[in-house]
PDB file of N, CA and C in Angstrom:
ATOM      1  N   MET L   1       0.844 -11.884  -0.104  1.00 97.00           N
ATOM      2  CA  MET L   1      -0.201 -11.068   0.505  1.00 97.00           C
ATOM      3  C   MET L   1      -0.204  -9.635   0.030  1.00 97.00           C
ATOM      4  N   ARG L   2      -1.416  -9.067  -0.144  1.00 98.00           N
ATOM      5  CA  ARG L   2      -1.493  -7.533  -0.648  1.00 98.00           C
ATOM      6  C   ARG L   2      -1.692  -6.813   0.599  1.00 98.00           C
ATOM      7  N   ILE L   3      -0.940  -5.906   0.811  1.00 98.00           N
ATOM      8  CA  ILE L   3      -0.881  -5.074   2.001  1.00 98.00           C
ATOM      9  C   ILE L   3      -1.351  -3.523   1.696  1.00 98.00           C
ATOM     10  N   TYR L   4      -2.224  -2.963   2.336  1.00 98.00           N
ATOM     11  CA  TYR L   4      -2.655  -1.642   2.163  1.00 98.00           C
ATOM     12  C   TYR L   4      -1.845  -0.726   3.097  1.00 98.00           C
ATOM     13  N   VAL L   5      -1.269   0.272   2.692  1.00 98.00           N
ATOM     14  CA  VAL L   5      -0.436   1.340   3.478  1.00 98.00           C
ATOM     15  C   VAL L   5      -0.947   2.621   3.327  1.00 98.00           C
ATOM     16  N   GLY L   6      -1.605   3.206   4.327  1.00 98.00           N
ATOM     17  CA  GLY L   6      -2.269   4.468   4.321  1.00 98.00           C
ATOM     18  C   GLY L   6      -1.458   5.468   5.288  1.00 98.00           C
ATOM     19  N   GLY L   7      -1.560   6.765   5.125  1.00 98.00           N
ATOM     20  CA  GLY L   7      -0.996   7.752   5.901  1.00 98.00           C
ATOM     21  C   GLY L   7       0.576   8.005   5.507  1.00 98.00           C
ATOM     22  N   LEU L   8       0.718   7.737   4.042  1.00 97.00           N
ATOM     23  CA  LEU L   8       2.183   7.982   3.544  1.00 97.00           C
ATOM     24  C   LEU L   8       2.284   9.538   3.511  1.00 97.00           C
ATOM     25  N   PRO L   9       3.393   9.912   3.729  1.00 97.00           N
ATOM     26  CA  PRO L   9       3.752  11.405   3.376  1.00 97.00           C
ATOM     27  C   PRO L   9       3.679  11.443   1.908  1.00 97.00           C
ATOM     28  N   PHE L  10       3.256  12.662   1.518  1.00 95.00           N
ATOM     29  CA  PHE L  10       2.936  12.773   0.014  1.00 95.00           C
ATOM     30  C   PHE L  10       4.167  12.855  -1.022  1.00 95.00           C
ATOM     31  N   ARG L  11       5.391  12.931  -0.327  1.00 94.00           N
ATOM     32  CA  ARG L  11       6.447  12.888  -1.204  1.00 94.00           C
ATOM     33  C   ARG L  11       7.041  11.429  -1.314  1.00 94.00           C
ATOM     34  N   THR L  12       6.402  10.492  -0.637  1.00 95.00           N
ATOM     35  CA  THR L  12       6.980   8.932  -0.712  1.00 95.00           C
ATOM     36  C   THR L  12       6.754   8.405  -2.193  1.00 95.00           C
ATOM     37  N   THR L  13       7.784   7.793  -2.580  1.00 95.00           N
ATOM     38  CA  THR L  13       7.783   7.261  -3.910  1.00 95.00           C
ATOM     39  C   THR L  13       7.488   5.758  -3.696  1.00 95.00           C
ATOM     40  N   SER L  14       7.328   5.161  -4.783  1.00 96.00           N
ATOM     41  CA  SER L  14       7.059   3.563  -4.839  1.00 96.00           C
ATOM     42  C   SER L  14       8.325   2.849  -4.370  1.00 96.00           C
ATOM     43  N   ASP L  15       9.371   3.312  -4.951  1.00 97.00           N
ATOM     44  CA  ASP L  15      10.773   2.711  -4.423  1.00 97.00           C
ATOM     45  C   ASP L  15      10.899   2.857  -3.034  1.00 97.00           C
ATOM     46  N   GLU L  16      10.757   4.022  -2.389  1.00 97.00           N
ATOM     47  CA  GLU L  16      10.786   4.130  -0.962  1.00 97.00           C
ATOM     48  C   GLU L  16       9.996   3.184  -0.280  1.00 97.00           C
ATOM     49  N   LEU L  17       8.709   2.980  -0.690  1.00 97.00           N
ATOM     50  CA  LEU L  17       7.685   2.127  -0.005  1.00 97.00           C
ATOM     51  C   LEU L  17       8.288   0.610  -0.121  1.00 97.00           C
ATOM     52  N   ARG L  18       8.820   0.368  -1.281  1.00 98.00           N
ATOM     53  CA  ARG L  18       9.426  -0.986  -1.439  1.00 98.00           C
ATOM     54  C   ARG L  18      10.661  -1.200  -0.567  1.00 98.00           C
ATOM     55  N   ASP L  19      11.411  -0.154  -0.402  1.00 97.00           N
ATOM     56  CA  ASP L  19      12.600  -0.330   0.502  1.00 97.00           C
ATOM     57  C   ASP L  19      12.172  -0.429   1.948  1.00 97.00           C
ATOM     58  N   LEU L  20      11.200   0.373   2.359  1.00 97.00           N
ATOM     59  CA  LEU L  20      10.734   0.135   3.666  1.00 97.00           C
ATOM     60  C   LEU L  20      10.253  -1.145   4.033  1.00 97.00           C
ATOM     61  N   PHE L  21       9.390  -1.798   3.195  1.00 98.00           N
ATOM     62  CA  PHE L  21       8.874  -3.037   3.601  1.00 98.00           C
ATOM     63  C   PHE L  21       9.773  -4.157   3.234  1.00 98.00           C
ATOM     64  N   ALA L  22      10.772  -3.851   2.544  1.00 98.00           N
ATOM     65  CA  ALA L  22      11.943  -4.879   2.340  1.00 98.00           C
ATOM     66  C   ALA L  22      12.661  -5.161   3.606  1.00 98.00           C
ATOM     67  N   GLN L  23      12.467  -4.210   4.478  1.00 97.00           N
ATOM     68  CA  GLN L  23      13.114  -4.618   5.897  1.00 97.00           C
ATOM     69  C   GLN L  23      12.567  -5.869   6.689  1.00 97.00           C
ATOM     70  N   CYS L  24      11.295  -6.227   6.059  1.00 97.00           N
ATOM     71  CA  CYS L  24      10.713  -7.357   6.719  1.00 97.00           C
ATOM     72  C   CYS L  24      10.721  -8.664   5.894  1.00 97.00           C
ATOM     73  N   GLY L  25      11.259  -8.401   4.594  1.00 97.00           N
ATOM     74  CA  GLY L  25      11.166  -9.628   3.764  1.00 97.00           C
ATOM     75  C   GLY L  25      11.070  -9.274   2.229  1.00 97.00           C
ATOM     76  N   ALA L  26      10.856 -10.258   1.280  1.00 98.00           N
ATOM     77  CA  ALA L  26      10.895 -10.034  -0.036  1.00 98.00           C
ATOM     78  C   ALA L  26       9.478  -9.267  -0.336  1.00 98.00           C
ATOM     79  N   VAL L  27       9.743  -8.365  -1.281  1.00 98.00           N
ATOM     80  CA  VAL L  27       8.651  -7.451  -1.873  1.00 98.00           C
ATOM     81  C   VAL L  27       8.493  -7.683  -3.230  1.00 98.00           C
ATOM     82  N   ALA L  28       7.375  -8.425  -3.649  1.00 98.00           N
ATOM     83  CA  ALA L  28       7.216  -8.595  -5.085  1.00 98.00           C
ATOM     84  C   ALA L  28       6.845  -7.197  -5.864  1.00 98.00           C
ATOM     85  N   ASP L  29       6.043  -6.327  -5.222  1.00 98.00           N
ATOM     86  CA  ASP L  29       5.610  -5.142  -5.942  1.00 98.00           C
ATOM     87  C   ASP L  29       5.296  -4.122  -4.720  1.00 98.00           C
ATOM     88  N   ALA L  30       5.466  -2.800  -5.105  1.00 98.00           N
ATOM     89  CA  ALA L  30       5.057  -1.812  -4.181  1.00 98.00           C
ATOM     90  C   ALA L  30       4.663  -0.545  -5.045  1.00 98.00           C
ATOM     91  N   GLN L  31       3.484   0.054  -4.726  1.00 97.00           N
ATOM     92  CA  GLN L  31       3.050   1.033  -5.609  1.00 97.00           C
ATOM     93  C   GLN L  31       2.309   1.980  -4.787  1.00 97.00           C
ATOM     94  N   VAL L  32       2.854   3.358  -4.850  1.00 97.00           N
ATOM     95  CA  VAL L  32       2.012   4.439  -4.213  1.00 97.00           C
ATOM     96  C   VAL L  32       1.130   4.968  -5.274  1.00 97.00           C
ATOM     97  N   MET L  33      -0.203   5.120  -4.852  1.00 97.00           N
ATOM     98  CA  MET L  33      -1.277   5.549  -5.729  1.00 97.00           C
ATOM     99  C   MET L  33      -1.161   7.134  -5.976  1.00 97.00           C
ATOM    100  N   GLU L  34      -1.294   7.419  -7.143  1.00 95.00           N
ATOM    101  CA  GLU L  34      -1.347   8.689  -7.582  1.00 95.00           C
ATOM    102  C   GLU L  34      -2.513   9.288  -8.253  1.00 95.00           C
ATOM    103  N   ASP L  35      -2.905  10.566  -8.110  1.00 93.00           N
ATOM    104  CA  ASP L  35      -3.893  11.193  -8.830  1.00 93.00           C
ATOM    105  C   ASP L  35      -3.787  11.170 -10.266  1.00 93.00           C
ATOM    106  N   ARG L  36      -4.850  10.536 -10.897  1.00 93.00           N
ATOM    107  CA  ARG L  36      -4.560  10.307 -12.324  1.00 93.00           C
ATOM    108  C   ARG L  36      -4.343  11.688 -13.123  1.00 93.00           C
ATOM    109  N   PHE L  37      -4.765  12.801 -12.678  1.00 94.00           N
ATOM    110  CA  PHE L  37      -4.787  13.971 -13.367  1.00 94.00           C
ATOM    111  C   PHE L  37      -3.522  14.882 -13.157  1.00 94.00           C
ATOM    112  N   THR L  38      -3.132  14.861 -11.788  1.00 91.00           N
ATOM    113  CA  THR L  38      -1.973  15.735 -11.348  1.00 91.00           C
ATOM    114  C   THR L  38      -0.682  14.847 -11.196  1.00 91.00           C
ATOM    115  N   GLY L  39      -0.823  13.542 -10.992  1.00 89.00           N
ATOM    116  CA  GLY L  39       0.288  12.792 -10.715  1.00 89.00           C
ATOM    117  C   GLY L  39       0.769  12.892  -9.305  1.00 89.00           C
ATOM    118  N   GLN L  40       0.236  13.541  -8.435  1.00 90.00           N
ATOM    119  CA  GLN L  40       0.571  13.777  -7.131  1.00 90.00           C
ATOM    120  C   GLN L  40       0.112  12.419  -6.250  1.00 90.00           C
ATOM    121  N   SER L  41       0.961  12.261  -5.293  1.00 93.00           N
ATOM    122  CA  SER L  41       0.484  11.034  -4.417  1.00 93.00           C
ATOM    123  C   SER L  41      -0.695  11.334  -3.680  1.00 93.00           C
ATOM    124  N   ARG L  42      -1.375  10.182  -3.410  1.00 96.00           N
ATOM    125  CA  ARG L  42      -2.792  10.317  -2.830  1.00 96.00           C
ATOM    126  C   ARG L  42      -2.614   9.942  -1.393  1.00 96.00           C
ATOM    127  N   GLY L  43      -1.469   9.607  -0.886  1.00 96.00           N
ATOM    128  CA  GLY L  43      -1.017   9.418   0.459  1.00 96.00           C
ATOM    129  C   GLY L  43      -1.258   7.953   0.952  1.00 96.00           C
ATOM    130  N   PHE L  44      -1.517   7.123  -0.085  1.00 97.00           N
ATOM    131  CA  PHE L  44      -1.619   5.574   0.318  1.00 97.00           C
ATOM    132  C   PHE L  44      -0.896   4.667  -0.888  1.00 97.00           C
ATOM    133  N   GLY L  45      -0.738   3.307  -0.671  1.00 98.00           N
ATOM    134  CA  GLY L  45      -0.375   2.669  -1.549  1.00 98.00           C
ATOM    135  C   GLY L  45      -0.594   1.115  -1.145  1.00 98.00           C
ATOM    136  N   PHE L  46       0.120   0.271  -2.136  1.00 98.00           N
ATOM    137  CA  PHE L  46      -0.111  -1.146  -1.784  1.00 98.00           C
ATOM    138  C   PHE L  46       1.314  -1.717  -1.879  1.00 98.00           C
ATOM    139  N   VAL L  47       1.506  -2.828  -1.071  1.00 98.00           N
ATOM    140  CA  VAL L  47       2.717  -3.766  -1.248  1.00 98.00           C
ATOM    141  C   VAL L  47       2.313  -5.157  -1.265  1.00 98.00           C
ATOM    142  N   GLU L  48       2.811  -5.743  -2.062  1.00 98.00           N
ATOM    143  CA  GLU L  48       2.684  -7.347  -2.306  1.00 98.00           C
ATOM    144  C   GLU L  48       3.908  -8.006  -1.832  1.00 98.00           C
ATOM    145  N   MET L  49       3.566  -8.939  -0.934  1.00 98.00           N
ATOM    146  CA  MET L  49       4.715  -9.682  -0.217  1.00 98.00           C
ATOM    147  C   MET L  49       4.474 -11.131  -0.387  1.00 98.00           C
ATOM    148  N   PRO L  50       5.054 -12.098  -1.057  1.00 98.00           N
ATOM    149  CA  PRO L  50       4.598 -13.317  -1.461  1.00 98.00           C
ATOM    150  C   PRO L  50       4.656 -14.283  -0.114  1.00 98.00           C
ATOM    151  N   ASP L  51       5.522 -13.849   0.847  1.00 97.00           N
ATOM    152  CA  ASP L  51       5.528 -14.845   2.036  1.00 97.00           C
ATOM    153  C   ASP L  51       4.585 -14.147   3.203  1.00 97.00           C
ATOM    154  N   VAL L  52       3.582 -14.829   3.506  1.00 97.00           N
ATOM    155  CA  VAL L  52       2.641 -14.433   4.405  1.00 97.00           C
ATOM    156  C   VAL L  52       3.184 -14.248   5.804  1.00 97.00           C
ATOM    157  N   GLU L  53       4.125 -14.879   6.296  1.00 98.00           N
ATOM    158  CA  GLU L  53       4.663 -14.765   7.510  1.00 98.00           C
ATOM    159  C   GLU L  53       5.389 -13.334   7.501  1.00 98.00           C
ATOM    160  N   GLU L  54       6.228 -13.274   6.463  1.00 98.00           N
ATOM    161  CA  GLU L  54       6.867 -11.764   6.304  1.00 98.00           C
ATOM    162  C   GLU L  54       5.994 -10.648   6.117  1.00 98.00           C
ATOM    163  N   ALA L  55       4.874 -10.879   5.434  1.00 98.00           N
ATOM    164  CA  ALA L  55       3.748  -9.970   5.224  1.00 98.00           C
ATOM    165  C   ALA L  55       3.200  -9.440   6.564  1.00 98.00           C
ATOM    166  N   ASN L  56       2.793 -10.478   7.452  1.00 97.00           N
ATOM    167  CA  ASN L  56       2.197 -10.239   8.712  1.00 97.00           C
ATOM    168  C   ASN L  56       3.182  -9.661   9.628  1.00 97.00           C
ATOM    169  N   ALA L  57       4.632  -9.717   9.556  1.00 97.00           N
ATOM    170  CA  ALA L  57       5.609  -9.284  10.424  1.00 97.00           C
ATOM    171  C   ALA L  57       5.659  -7.750   9.986  1.00 97.00           C
ATOM    172  N   ALA L  58       5.504  -7.450   8.660  1.00 98.00           N
ATOM    173  CA  ALA L  58       5.604  -6.079   8.153  1.00 98.00           C
ATOM    174  C   ALA L  58       4.316  -5.281   8.779  1.00 98.00           C
ATOM    175  N   ILE L  59       3.150  -5.893   8.683  1.00 98.00           N
ATOM    176  CA  ILE L  59       1.828  -5.350   9.204  1.00 98.00           C
ATOM    177  C   ILE L  59       2.134  -4.903  10.602  1.00 98.00           C
ATOM    178  N   ALA L  60       2.658  -5.879  11.499  1.00 97.00           N
ATOM    179  CA  ALA L  60       2.862  -5.642  12.805  1.00 97.00           C
ATOM    180  C   ALA L  60       3.896  -4.597  13.214  1.00 97.00           C
ATOM    181  N   GLN L  61       4.861  -4.633  12.307  1.00 97.00           N
ATOM    182  CA  GLN L  61       6.043  -3.566  12.571  1.00 97.00           C
ATOM    183  C   GLN L  61       5.627  -2.247  12.071  1.00 97.00           C
ATOM    184  N   PHE L  62       4.880  -2.070  11.102  1.00 97.00           N
ATOM    185  CA  PHE L  62       4.626  -0.715  10.564  1.00 97.00           C
ATOM    186  C   PHE L  62       3.394  -0.030  10.836  1.00 97.00           C
ATOM    187  N   SER L  63       2.212  -0.871  11.355  1.00 97.00           N
ATOM    188  CA  SER L  63       1.095  -0.457  11.712  1.00 97.00           C
ATOM    189  C   SER L  63       1.289   0.576  12.967  1.00 97.00           C
ATOM    190  N   GLY L  64       0.678   1.825  12.637  1.00 97.00           N
ATOM    191  CA  GLY L  64       0.682   2.878  13.799  1.00 97.00           C
ATOM    192  C   GLY L  64       2.275   3.469  13.956  1.00 97.00           C
ATOM    193  N   ALA L  65       3.103   2.936  13.063  1.00 97.00           N
ATOM    194  CA  ALA L  65       4.511   3.448  13.105  1.00 97.00           C
ATOM    195  C   ALA L  65       4.399   4.976  12.632  1.00 97.00           C
ATOM    196  N   ASN L  66       5.520   5.671  12.940  1.00 97.00           N
ATOM    197  CA  ASN L  66       5.630   7.069  12.361  1.00 97.00           C
ATOM    198  C   ASN L  66       6.558   7.058  11.274  1.00 97.00           C
ATOM    199  N   TYR L  67       6.246   7.590  10.086  1.00 96.00           N
ATOM    200  CA  TYR L  67       7.037   7.646   8.786  1.00 96.00           C
ATOM    201  C   TYR L  67       7.020   8.925   8.232  1.00 96.00           C
ATOM    202  N   GLY L  68       8.160   9.697   8.368  1.00 94.00           N
ATOM    203  CA  GLY L  68       8.248  10.984   7.435  1.00 94.00           C
ATOM    204  C   GLY L  68       7.184  12.024   8.294  1.00 94.00           C
ATOM    205  N   GLY L  69       7.004  11.800   9.746  1.00 96.00           N
ATOM    206  CA  GLY L  69       6.060  12.686  10.472  1.00 96.00           C
ATOM    207  C   GLY L  69       4.654  12.346  10.414  1.00 96.00           C
ATOM    208  N   ARG L  70       4.219  11.173   9.686  1.00 97.00           N
ATOM    209  CA  ARG L  70       2.833  10.792   9.732  1.00 97.00           C
ATOM    210  C   ARG L  70       2.646   9.326  10.255  1.00 97.00           C
ATOM    211  N   THR L  71       1.583   8.942  10.596  1.00 98.00           N
ATOM    212  CA  THR L  71       1.308   7.727  11.477  1.00 98.00           C
ATOM    213  C   THR L  71       0.688   6.808  10.278  1.00 98.00           C
ATOM    214  N   LEU L  72       1.446   5.634  10.080  1.00 98.00           N
ATOM    215  CA  LEU L  72       0.987   4.723   8.959  1.00 98.00           C
ATOM    216  C   LEU L  72      -0.161   3.818   9.523  1.00 98.00           C
ATOM    217  N   THR L  73      -1.036   3.666   8.533  1.00 97.00           N
ATOM    218  CA  THR L  73      -2.108   2.683   8.747  1.00 97.00           C
ATOM    219  C   THR L  73      -1.827   1.497   7.821  1.00 97.00           C
ATOM    220  N   VAL L  74      -1.674   0.234   8.391  1.00 98.00           N
ATOM    221  CA  VAL L  74      -1.154  -0.748   7.577  1.00 98.00           C
ATOM    222  C   VAL L  74      -1.999  -2.209   8.007  1.00 98.00           C
ATOM    223  N   ASN L  75      -2.471  -2.646   6.860  1.00 97.00           N
ATOM    224  CA  ASN L  75      -3.282  -3.802   7.151  1.00 97.00           C
ATOM    225  C   ASN L  75      -3.488  -4.734   5.941  1.00 97.00           C
ATOM    226  N   GLU L  76      -4.089  -5.871   5.876  1.00 97.00           N
ATOM    227  CA  GLU L  76      -4.110  -6.582   4.662  1.00 97.00           C
ATOM    228  C   GLU L  76      -5.227  -6.074   3.855  1.00 97.00           C
ATOM    229  N   ALA L  77      -4.912  -5.878   2.620  1.00 94.00           N
ATOM    230  CA  ALA L  77      -5.845  -5.187   1.683  1.00 94.00           C
ATOM    231  C   ALA L  77      -6.933  -5.958   1.521  1.00 94.00           C
ATOM    232  N   ARG L  78      -8.246  -5.389   1.338  1.00 88.00           N
ATOM    233  CA  ARG L  78      -9.509  -5.873   1.096  1.00 88.00           C
ATOM    234  C   ARG L  78      -9.646  -6.012  -0.425  1.00 88.00           C
ATOM    235  N   ALA L  79     -10.343  -6.939  -0.787  1.00 80.00           N
ATOM    236  CA  ALA L  79     -10.685  -7.141  -2.363  1.00 80.00           C
ATOM    237  C   ALA L  79     -11.717  -5.922  -2.632  1.00 80.00           C
ATOM    238  N   ARG L  80     -11.307  -5.444  -3.924  1.00 70.00           N
ATOM    239  CA  ARG L  80     -12.200  -4.275  -4.327  1.00 70.00           C
ATOM    240  C   ARG L  80     -13.601  -4.826  -4.482  1.00 70.00           C
ATOM    241  N   GLU L  81     -14.616  -3.997  -4.133  1.00 66.00           N
ATOM    242  CA  GLU L  81     -16.073  -4.354  -4.297  1.00 66.00           C
ATOM    243  C   GLU L  81     -16.512  -3.709  -5.499  1.00 66.00           C
ATOM    244  N   GLY L  82     -17.282  -4.487  -6.244  1.00 59.00           N
ATOM    245  CA  GLY L  82     -18.003  -4.045  -7.324  1.00 59.00           C
ATOM    246  C   GLY L  82     -17.181  -3.930  -8.661  1.00 59.00           C
ATOM    247  N   GLY L  83     -16.078  -4.651  -8.705  1.00 54.00           N
ATOM    248  CA  GLY L  83     -14.958  -4.507  -9.818  1.00 54.00           C
ATOM    249  C   GLY L  83     -15.469  -4.334 -11.192  1.00 54.00           C
ATOM    250  N   GLY L  84     -16.401  -3.795 -11.337  1.00 52.00           N
ATOM    251  CA  GLY L  84     -16.841  -3.419 -12.734  1.00 52.00           C
ATOM    252  C   GLY L  84     -17.004  -4.473 -13.605  1.00 52.00           C
ATOM    253  N   GLY L  85     -17.405  -4.261 -14.961  1.00 50.00           N
ATOM    254  CA  GLY L  85     -17.521  -5.366 -15.865  1.00 50.00           C
ATOM    255  C   GLY L  85     -18.895  -6.049 -15.661  1.00 50.00           C
ATOM    256  N   GLY L  86     -19.035  -7.026 -16.555  1.00 49.00           N
ATOM    257  CA  GLY L  86     -20.278  -7.894 -16.284  1.00 49.00           C
ATOM    258  C   GLY L  86     -21.472  -7.423 -16.672  1.00 49.00           C
ATOM    259  N   GLY L  87     -22.091  -6.812 -15.804  1.00 48.00           N
ATOM    260  CA  GLY L  87     -23.619  -6.221 -15.963  1.00 48.00           C
ATOM    261  C   GLY L  87     -24.508  -7.299 -16.077  1.00 48.00           C
ATOM    262  N   GLY L  88     -24.323  -8.501 -15.581  1.00 46.00           N
ATOM    263  CA  GLY L  88     -25.298  -9.483 -15.403  1.00 46.00           C
ATOM    264  C   GLY L  88     -26.627  -9.391 -14.697  1.00 46.00           C
ATOM    265  N   GLY L  89     -27.284 -10.314 -14.488  1.00 47.00           N
ATOM    266  CA  GLY L  89     -28.437 -10.236 -13.560  1.00 47.00           C
ATOM    267  C   GLY L  89     -29.620  -9.514 -14.129  1.00 47.00           C
ATOM    268  N   ARG L  90     -29.692  -9.370 -15.441  1.00 46.00           N
ATOM    269  CA  ARG L  90     -30.807  -8.825 -16.135  1.00 46.00           C
ATOM    270  C   ARG L  90     -31.517 -10.002 -16.943  1.00 46.00           C
ATOM    271  N   GLY L  91     -32.435 -10.546 -16.235  1.00 47.00           N
ATOM    272  CA  GLY L  91     -33.049 -11.422 -16.974  1.00 47.00           C
ATOM    273  C   GLY L  91     -34.662 -11.402 -17.197  1.00 47.00           C
ATOM    274  N   GLY L  92     -35.199 -12.150 -17.843  1.00 50.00           N
ATOM    275  CA  GLY L  92     -36.671 -11.886 -18.037  1.00 50.00           C
ATOM    276  C   GLY L  92     -37.534 -13.056 -18.238  1.00 50.00           C
TER     277      GLY L  92
END
């Protein structure tokens, strides 16, 4: 399950995010999103947990929790809308 994690302190690294969620189970991937120009954290990231029960436990444990002085927003990540590419639908 892909999990959205918002409200991260701007100094949080992907490794720290992985370690945090590993308290609840196996973490396949963790990534703090960064500004493409400055490399600074954007204050949110994503965690991929293969076990749905462990992922749901992590969401329950960390949603609304204080981490580094900030309140985390944690929920199942939604699929991106308008994923680019294609350009179909033009017919005649």
